[in-house]
């Protein structure tokens, strides 16, 4: 029964995307020419760096308590997240790759590595690798590039994952003795490989959540999601004082987890849809898949940088939905990304007006 639901769910999403992609003749070939790209590049390049410096400075001062905590600063810190800028830089690089000079490429690479290091060392999160993979994958799709995977690329990905997974884990528990023993006993690769497999066990996550539905349905329901969304949207205070469903799932699964560390448990979109909608999930899948195609079709009519940026964020949201971060967290992510894009557009208009004057 649960296997059949998983298969049907996958087929519905796949065939809905395939059918409407062909029916609407979705393609991403209508990009602006090289001359227009150069104009847009000079328009956004310095602005992105300037906005990044301002945001980065604000986040450091805010995290050091040098800026007073208030409703406004709390919301602003959630919008100006470092991972949003990491994605922005990746999208910017891919779109303008053919007009970038070596100096500009090195500048973007330096900023990217700086942001990546900051993200790992200050958030202790290992989710950045998945974020990078999703960002690169969406760019490959939108630029009509051929998808090719080499041993070298897989090796780079494994080394990057090993570095972030090990660093983030060590920063949470900086015990030098454990570090020495890890290398002395040759257990480093086993440690990293176990973490990698644990994050690829999508099918296992689905089965575990559906089989133990009674154990998780207290946080996987529309009423709970609504309370979370209200809490996250109320500036500076919580009405219900509850966390994202994925956080509560982790606490339910790992009873003795450290409450001071922000960990999440993946639910998968299929397990969540089964718990929320049962077999009516077919309409849920159809609506989301159709919305994706129509949004991409509308924006692809004029593929300038802003439309390209929005399309990438839409694909990122869709892939996050497929991975299954929880509908409550997904809705908040959509809201914050929307505000982030609006702020980016307003900032560019503001700088442009100043330069004109």
CSV table of C-alpha atoms in Angstrom, one decimal:
chain,number,residue,atom,x,y,z
A,1,UNK,CA,0.0,0.0,0.0
A,2,UNK,CA,2.7,2.6,1.0
A,3,UNK,CA,4.9,1.4,-1.8
A,4,UNK,CA,2.1,1.9,-4.3
A,5,UNK,CA,1.4,5.4,-3.0
A,6,UNK,CA,5.1,6.3,-3.5
A,7,UNK,CA,5.2,5.0,-7.0
A,8,UNK,CA,1.9,6.7,-8.0
A,9,UNK,CA,3.0,9.9,-6.4
A,10,UNK,CA,6.3,9.9,-8.4
A,11,UNK,CA,4.6,9.1,-11.6
A,12,UNK,CA,1.9,11.8,-11.2
A,13,UNK,CA,4.6,14.5,-10.7
A,14,UNK,CA,6.8,13.2,-13.5
A,15,UNK,CA,4.1,12.9,-16.1
A,16,UNK,CA,2.4,16.2,-15.2
A,17,UNK,CA,5.7,18.0,-15.7
A,18,UNK,CA,6.5,16.2,-18.9
A,19,UNK,CA,3.0,16.7,-20.4
A,20,UNK,CA,2.7,20.4,-19.7
A,21,UNK,CA,6.3,21.1,-20.6
A,22,UNK,CA,5.6,19.9,-24.1
A,23,UNK,CA,2.1,21.3,-24.3
A,24,UNK,CA,3.3,24.8,-23.3
A,25,UNK,CA,6.5,24.4,-25.3
A,26,UNK,CA,8.6,25.4,-22.4
A,27,UNK,CA,12.2,26.4,-23.4
A,28,UNK,CA,14.8,28.7,-22.0
A,29,UNK,CA,16.6,29.8,-25.2
A,30,UNK,CA,15.2,33.3,-25.3
A,31,UNK,CA,18.1,34.8,-23.4
A,32,UNK,CA,19.3,38.4,-23.9
A,33,UNK,CA,22.2,38.8,-26.3
A,34,UNK,CA,25.8,39.3,-25.2
A,35,UNK,CA,25.6,43.1,-25.6
A,36,UNK,CA,22.6,43.4,-23.3
A,37,UNK,CA,24.3,41.0,-20.9
A,38,UNK,CA,27.3,43.3,-20.6
A,39,UNK,CA,25.0,46.2,-19.8
A,40,UNK,CA,23.1,44.3,-17.2
A,41,UNK,CA,26.4,42.9,-15.8
A,42,UNK,CA,27.8,46.4,-15.1
A,43,UNK,CA,24.4,47.3,-13.6
A,44,UNK,CA,24.3,44.5,-11.0
A,45,UNK,CA,27.9,43.5,-10.4
A,46,UNK,CA,29.0,46.4,-8.1
A,47,UNK,CA,25.5,46.6,-6.5
A,48,UNK,CA,25.6,43.0,-5.5
A,49,UNK,CA,29.0,43.4,-3.8
A,50,UNK,CA,27.9,46.7,-2.1
A,51,UNK,CA,24.7,45.1,-0.8
A,52,UNK,CA,26.6,42.1,0.3
A,53,UNK,CA,29.1,44.2,2.3
A,54,UNK,CA,26.2,46.1,4.0
A,55,UNK,CA,24.3,42.9,4.8
A,56,UNK,CA,27.4,41.0,5.9
A,57,UNK,CA,28.4,43.9,8.2
A,58,UNK,CA,24.9,44.1,9.6
A,59,UNK,CA,24.8,40.3,10.4
A,60,UNK,CA,28.2,40.4,12.1
A,61,UNK,CA,27.1,43.3,14.3
A,62,UNK,CA,23.7,41.7,15.0
A,63,UNK,CA,25.2,38.4,15.9
A,64,UNK,CA,27.7,40.1,18.2
A,65,UNK,CA,24.8,42.0,19.9
A,66,UNK,CA,26.3,45.3,18.8
A,67,UNK,CA,23.0,46.1,17.1
A,68,UNK,CA,20.0,46.0,19.5
A,69,UNK,CA,17.5,43.1,19.0
A,70,UNK,CA,14.1,44.3,17.9
A,71,UNK,CA,11.3,43.1,15.7
A,72,UNK,CA,12.8,44.9,12.7
A,73,UNK,CA,16.4,43.7,13.1
A,74,UNK,CA,15.2,40.1,13.8
A,75,UNK,CA,13.2,40.0,10.6
A,76,UNK,CA,16.0,41.7,8.6
A,77,UNK,CA,18.5,39.1,9.8
A,78,UNK,CA,16.2,36.3,8.7
A,79,UNK,CA,15.9,37.9,5.2
A,80,UNK,CA,19.5,38.8,4.7
A,81,UNK,CA,20.7,35.2,5.3
A,82,UNK,CA,24.1,34.3,4.1
A,83,UNK,CA,22.8,31.3,2.1
A,84,UNK,CA,20.5,33.6,0.1
A,85,UNK,CA,23.6,35.5,-1.0
A,86,UNK,CA,25.5,32.3,-1.7
A,87,UNK,CA,22.7,31.3,-4.1
A,88,UNK,CA,22.6,34.8,-5.6
A,89,UNK,CA,26.3,34.7,-6.4
A,90,UNK,CA,26.0,31.3,-8.0
A,91,UNK,CA,23.1,32.4,-10.2
A,92,UNK,CA,25.0,35.6,-11.1
A,93,UNK,CA,28.1,33.7,-12.1
A,94,UNK,CA,26.3,31.2,-14.3
A,95,UNK,CA,24.2,33.9,-16.1
A,96,UNK,CA,27.1,36.2,-16.9
A,97,UNK,CA,29.8,33.6,-17.2
A,98,UNK,CA,30.4,34.4,-20.9
A,99,UNK,CA,31.0,38.1,-20.2
A,100,UNK,CA,33.1,37.8,-17.0
A,101,UNK,CA,36.7,38.7,-17.0
A,102,UNK,CA,39.3,36.7,-15.0
A,103,UNK,CA,39.6,39.5,-12.3
A,104,UNK,CA,35.8,39.4,-11.9
A,105,UNK,CA,35.7,35.6,-11.7
A,106,UNK,CA,38.4,35.6,-9.0
A,107,UNK,CA,36.5,38.3,-7.1
A,108,UNK,CA,33.3,36.3,-7.1
A,109,UNK,CA,35.2,33.1,-6.2
A,110,UNK,CA,36.8,34.9,-3.2
A,111,UNK,CA,33.5,36.3,-2.0
A,112,UNK,CA,31.9,32.9,-2.4
A,113,UNK,CA,34.5,31.1,-0.4
A,114,UNK,CA,34.3,33.8,2.3
A,115,UNK,CA,30.5,33.4,2.6
A,116,UNK,CA,30.8,29.6,2.6
A,117,UNK,CA,33.4,29.7,5.4
A,118,UNK,CA,31.2,32.1,7.4
A,119,UNK,CA,28.1,29.9,6.9
A,120,UNK,CA,29.9,26.8,8.1
A,121,UNK,CA,31.7,28.3,11.0
A,122,UNK,CA,28.8,30.3,12.4
A,123,UNK,CA,25.8,28.1,11.7
A,124,UNK,CA,27.5,24.7,12.2
A,125,UNK,CA,25.1,23.5,9.4
A,126,UNK,CA,26.0,20.7,6.9
A,127,UNK,CA,23.0,21.5,4.7
A,128,UNK,CA,25.1,23.9,2.5
A,129,UNK,CA,26.3,21.1,0.2
A,130,UNK,CA,22.7,20.2,-0.8
A,131,UNK,CA,22.0,23.9,-1.3
A,132,UNK,CA,25.0,24.2,-3.7
A,133,UNK,CA,23.9,21.1,-5.6
A,134,UNK,CA,20.4,22.4,-6.0
A,135,UNK,CA,21.6,25.8,-7.1
A,136,UNK,CA,24.0,24.4,-9.7
A,137,UNK,CA,21.4,21.9,-11.0
A,138,UNK,CA,18.8,24.6,-11.5
A,139,UNK,CA,21.3,26.7,-13.5
A,140,UNK,CA,22.2,23.7,-15.7
A,141,UNK,CA,18.5,23.3,-16.5
A,142,UNK,CA,17.8,26.9,-17.2
A,143,UNK,CA,20.8,27.4,-19.4
A,144,UNK,CA,20.0,24.4,-21.5
A,145,UNK,CA,23.4,22.8,-20.6
A,146,UNK,CA,24.0,19.1,-21.0
A,147,UNK,CA,24.0,17.2,-17.7
A,148,UNK,CA,27.3,15.3,-17.5
A,149,UNK,CA,28.8,13.8,-14.4
A,150,UNK,CA,32.5,12.8,-14.3
A,151,UNK,CA,34.5,11.0,-11.7
A,152,UNK,CA,36.4,14.3,-11.0
A,153,UNK,CA,33.1,16.1,-10.3
A,154,UNK,CA,32.0,13.4,-7.9
A,155,UNK,CA,35.4,13.5,-6.2
A,156,UNK,CA,35.2,17.3,-5.7
A,157,UNK,CA,31.6,16.9,-4.4
A,158,UNK,CA,32.7,14.2,-1.9
A,159,UNK,CA,35.7,16.2,-0.7
A,160,UNK,CA,33.5,19.3,-0.3
A,161,UNK,CA,30.9,17.3,1.6
A,162,UNK,CA,33.7,15.7,3.8
A,163,UNK,CA,35.1,19.1,4.6
A,164,UNK,CA,31.8,20.7,5.6
A,165,UNK,CA,30.4,17.7,7.4
A,166,UNK,CA,33.6,17.2,9.4
A,167,UNK,CA,34.1,20.9,10.1
A,168,UNK,CA,30.5,21.6,11.2
A,169,UNK,CA,30.5,18.5,13.4
A,170,UNK,CA,33.8,19.4,15.0
A,171,UNK,CA,32.8,22.9,15.7
A,172,UNK,CA,29.7,21.7,17.6
A,173,UNK,CA,31.9,19.5,19.7
A,174,UNK,CA,35.5,20.7,19.5
A,175,UNK,CA,37.2,17.8,21.3
A,176,UNK,CA,40.9,17.5,20.2
A,177,UNK,CA,41.2,14.0,21.6
A,178,UNK,CA,38.3,12.7,19.5
A,179,UNK,CA,39.8,14.4,16.5
A,180,UNK,CA,43.2,12.7,17.0
A,181,UNK,CA,41.5,9.3,17.5
A,182,UNK,CA,39.4,9.7,14.4
A,183,UNK,CA,42.5,10.0,12.2
A,184,UNK,CA,44.7,7.6,14.2
A,185,UNK,CA,42.2,4.7,14.0
A,186,UNK,CA,41.5,5.4,10.3
A,187,UNK,CA,37.8,6.1,11.0
A,188,UNK,CA,37.6,9.5,9.2
A,189,UNK,CA,36.2,8.1,5.9
A,190,UNK,CA,33.8,5.8,7.7
A,191,UNK,CA,32.6,8.8,9.7
A,192,UNK,CA,32.0,11.0,6.6
A,193,UNK,CA,30.6,8.1,4.5
A,194,UNK,CA,28.0,7.3,7.2
A,195,UNK,CA,26.9,11.0,7.2
A,196,UNK,CA,26.6,11.0,3.4
A,197,UNK,CA,24.5,7.8,3.3
A,198,UNK,CA,22.3,9.1,6.0
A,199,UNK,CA,21.5,12.1,3.9
A,200,UNK,CA,20.8,10.1,0.8
A,201,UNK,CA,18.4,7.7,2.5
A,202,UNK,CA,15.3,9.4,1.0
A,203,UNK,CA,13.3,6.1,0.7
A,204,UNK,CA,14.1,5.2,4.3
A,205,UNK,CA,12.8,8.5,5.6
A,206,UNK,CA,9.6,8.0,3.7
A,207,UNK,CA,8.9,4.5,5.0
A,208,UNK,CA,9.8,5.4,8.6
A,209,UNK,CA,7.4,8.4,8.6
A,210,UNK,CA,4.5,6.6,7.0
A,211,UNK,CA,4.8,3.4,9.1
A,212,UNK,CA,5.0,5.5,12.3
A,213,UNK,CA,2.3,8.0,11.3
A,214,UNK,CA,0.7,8.0,14.8
A,215,UNK,CA,4.0,9.0,16.3
A,216,UNK,CA,4.4,12.1,14.0
A,217,UNK,CA,0.9,13.3,13.1
A,218,UNK,CA,0.9,15.7,16.2
A,219,UNK,CA,3.3,18.0,14.3
A,220,UNK,CA,2.5,17.0,10.7
A,221,UNK,CA,-0.9,18.5,10.3
A,222,UNK,CA,-2.3,21.7,8.8
A,223,UNK,CA,-3.3,23.1,12.1
A,224,UNK,CA,0.2,22.8,13.5
A,225,UNK,CA,1.6,24.3,10.3
A,226,UNK,CA,-0.7,27.3,10.5
A,227,UNK,CA,0.5,28.0,14.1
A,228,UNK,CA,4.1,27.8,13.0
A,229,UNK,CA,3.5,30.2,10.1
A,230,UNK,CA,1.7,32.7,12.4
A,231,UNK,CA,4.6,32.5,14.9
A,232,UNK,CA,7.2,33.1,12.2
A,233,UNK,CA,5.2,36.0,10.7
A,234,UNK,CA,4.6,37.8,14.0
A,235,UNK,CA,7.6,40.2,14.3
A,236,UNK,CA,9.6,39.8,17.5
A,237,UNK,CA,7.2,37.6,19.5
A,238,UNK,CA,5.6,34.1,19.3
A,239,UNK,CA,1.9,33.4,19.9
A,240,UNK,CA,2.1,29.6,20.1
A,241,UNK,CA,5.9,29.3,20.7
A,242,UNK,CA,6.4,26.2,18.6
A,243,UNK,CA,9.1,25.3,16.1
A,244,UNK,CA,9.1,24.0,12.6
A,245,UNK,CA,7.7,20.5,12.1
A,246,UNK,CA,11.1,19.3,10.9
A,247,UNK,CA,12.7,20.4,14.2
A,248,UNK,CA,10.0,18.7,16.3
A,249,UNK,CA,10.3,15.5,14.2
A,250,UNK,CA,14.0,15.4,15.1
A,251,UNK,CA,13.2,15.8,18.8
A,252,UNK,CA,10.6,13.0,18.5
A,253,UNK,CA,13.0,10.7,16.8
A,254,UNK,CA,16.1,11.6,18.9
A,255,UNK,CA,14.7,11.9,22.4
A,256,UNK,CA,18.0,12.8,23.9
A,257,UNK,CA,19.0,15.4,21.3
A,258,UNK,CA,20.6,18.6,22.4
A,259,UNK,CA,17.9,21.3,22.5
A,260,UNK,CA,20.5,24.0,22.0
A,261,UNK,CA,21.4,22.7,18.5
A,262,UNK,CA,19.1,23.4,15.6
A,263,UNK,CA,18.7,20.0,13.9
A,264,UNK,CA,16.0,18.9,11.5
A,265,UNK,CA,14.5,15.6,10.4
A,266,UNK,CA,13.6,15.1,6.8
A,267,UNK,CA,10.0,14.1,6.2
A,268,UNK,CA,10.0,13.8,2.4
A,269,UNK,CA,7.1,15.3,0.3
A,270,UNK,CA,5.5,11.9,-0.2
A,271,UNK,CA,5.3,11.0,3.5
A,272,UNK,CA,4.0,14.5,4.3
A,273,UNK,CA,1.4,14.4,1.5
A,274,UNK,CA,0.3,10.9,2.7
A,275,UNK,CA,-0.1,12.1,6.3
A,276,UNK,CA,-1.9,15.4,5.3
A,277,UNK,CA,-4.1,14.4,2.3
A,278,UNK,CA,-4.0,10.6,2.0
A,279,UNK,CA,-5.1,9.7,-1.6
A,280,UNK,CA,-6.3,13.2,-2.3
A,281,UNK,CA,-2.6,14.1,-2.6
A,282,UNK,CA,-3.0,13.5,-6.4
A,283,UNK,CA,-4.6,17.0,-6.7
A,284,UNK,CA,-1.8,18.5,-4.5
A,285,UNK,CA,0.9,17.1,-6.7
A,286,UNK,CA,-0.9,18.2,-9.9
A,287,UNK,CA,-1.4,21.8,-8.6
A,288,UNK,CA,2.2,22.2,-7.6
A,289,UNK,CA,3.7,20.7,-10.8
A,290,UNK,CA,1.4,22.7,-13.0
A,291,UNK,CA,2.2,26.0,-11.1
A,292,UNK,CA,5.9,25.4,-11.7
A,293,UNK,CA,5.5,25.0,-15.4
A,294,UNK,CA,3.3,28.0,-15.8
A,295,UNK,CA,5.6,30.3,-13.7
A,296,UNK,CA,8.7,29.2,-15.7
A,297,UNK,CA,6.8,29.6,-19.0
A,298,UNK,CA,5.8,33.2,-18.1
A,299,UNK,CA,9.2,34.3,-16.9
A,300,UNK,CA,11.1,32.6,-19.8
A,301,UNK,CA,9.5,34.9,-22.4
A,302,UNK,CA,12.2,37.5,-21.6
A,303,UNK,CA,15.2,35.8,-20.0
A,304,UNK,CA,17.0,38.8,-18.5
A,305,UNK,CA,19.0,38.5,-15.2
A,306,UNK,CA,16.0,39.3,-12.9
A,307,UNK,CA,13.7,36.8,-14.5
A,308,UNK,CA,16.5,34.3,-14.6
A,309,UNK,CA,17.1,34.9,-10.8
A,310,UNK,CA,13.4,34.5,-10.0
A,311,UNK,CA,13.2,31.3,-12.1
A,312,UNK,CA,16.2,29.8,-10.2
A,313,UNK,CA,14.6,30.6,-6.9
A,314,UNK,CA,11.4,29.0,-8.1
A,315,UNK,CA,13.3,25.8,-9.1
A,316,UNK,CA,15.1,25.9,-5.8
A,317,UNK,CA,11.8,26.1,-3.9
A,318,UNK,CA,10.4,23.2,-6.0
A,319,UNK,CA,13.4,21.0,-5.4
A,320,UNK,CA,13.2,21.9,-1.6
A,321,UNK,CA,9.6,20.8,-1.8
A,322,UNK,CA,10.5,17.5,-3.4
A,323,UNK,CA,13.2,16.8,-0.7
A,324,UNK,CA,10.6,17.4,2.0
A,325,UNK,CA,11.6,20.1,4.4
A,326,UNK,CA,8.1,20.5,5.6
A,327,UNK,CA,5.3,22.6,4.2
A,328,UNK,CA,5.4,25.1,7.1
A,329,UNK,CA,9.1,25.7,6.5
A,330,UNK,CA,8.6,25.9,2.8
A,331,UNK,CA,6.0,28.6,3.0
A,332,UNK,CA,8.2,30.7,5.3
A,333,UNK,CA,11.2,30.1,2.9
A,334,UNK,CA,9.0,31.4,0.0
A,335,UNK,CA,8.0,34.5,2.0
A,336,UNK,CA,11.6,35.3,3.0
A,337,UNK,CA,13.0,34.7,-0.5
A,338,UNK,CA,10.3,36.9,-2.0
A,339,UNK,CA,11.1,39.8,0.3
A,340,UNK,CA,14.8,39.2,-0.4
A,341,UNK,CA,14.3,39.6,-4.1
A,342,UNK,CA,12.1,42.7,-3.6
A,343,UNK,CA,14.8,44.3,-1.4
A,344,UNK,CA,17.4,43.5,-4.1
A,345,UNK,CA,15.3,45.2,-6.8
A,346,UNK,CA,14.6,48.2,-4.6
A,347,UNK,CA,18.3,48.5,-3.7
A,348,UNK,CA,19.3,48.5,-7.4
A,349,UNK,CA,16.7,51.2,-8.2
A,350,UNK,CA,17.9,53.3,-5.3
A,351,UNK,CA,21.5,53.1,-6.4
A,352,UNK,CA,20.5,53.9,-10.0
A,353,UNK,CA,18.7,57.0,-8.9
A,354,UNK,CA,21.7,58.2,-6.8
A,355,UNK,CA,24.0,57.7,-9.8
A,356,UNK,CA,21.7,59.6,-12.1
A,357,UNK,CA,21.5,62.5,-9.7
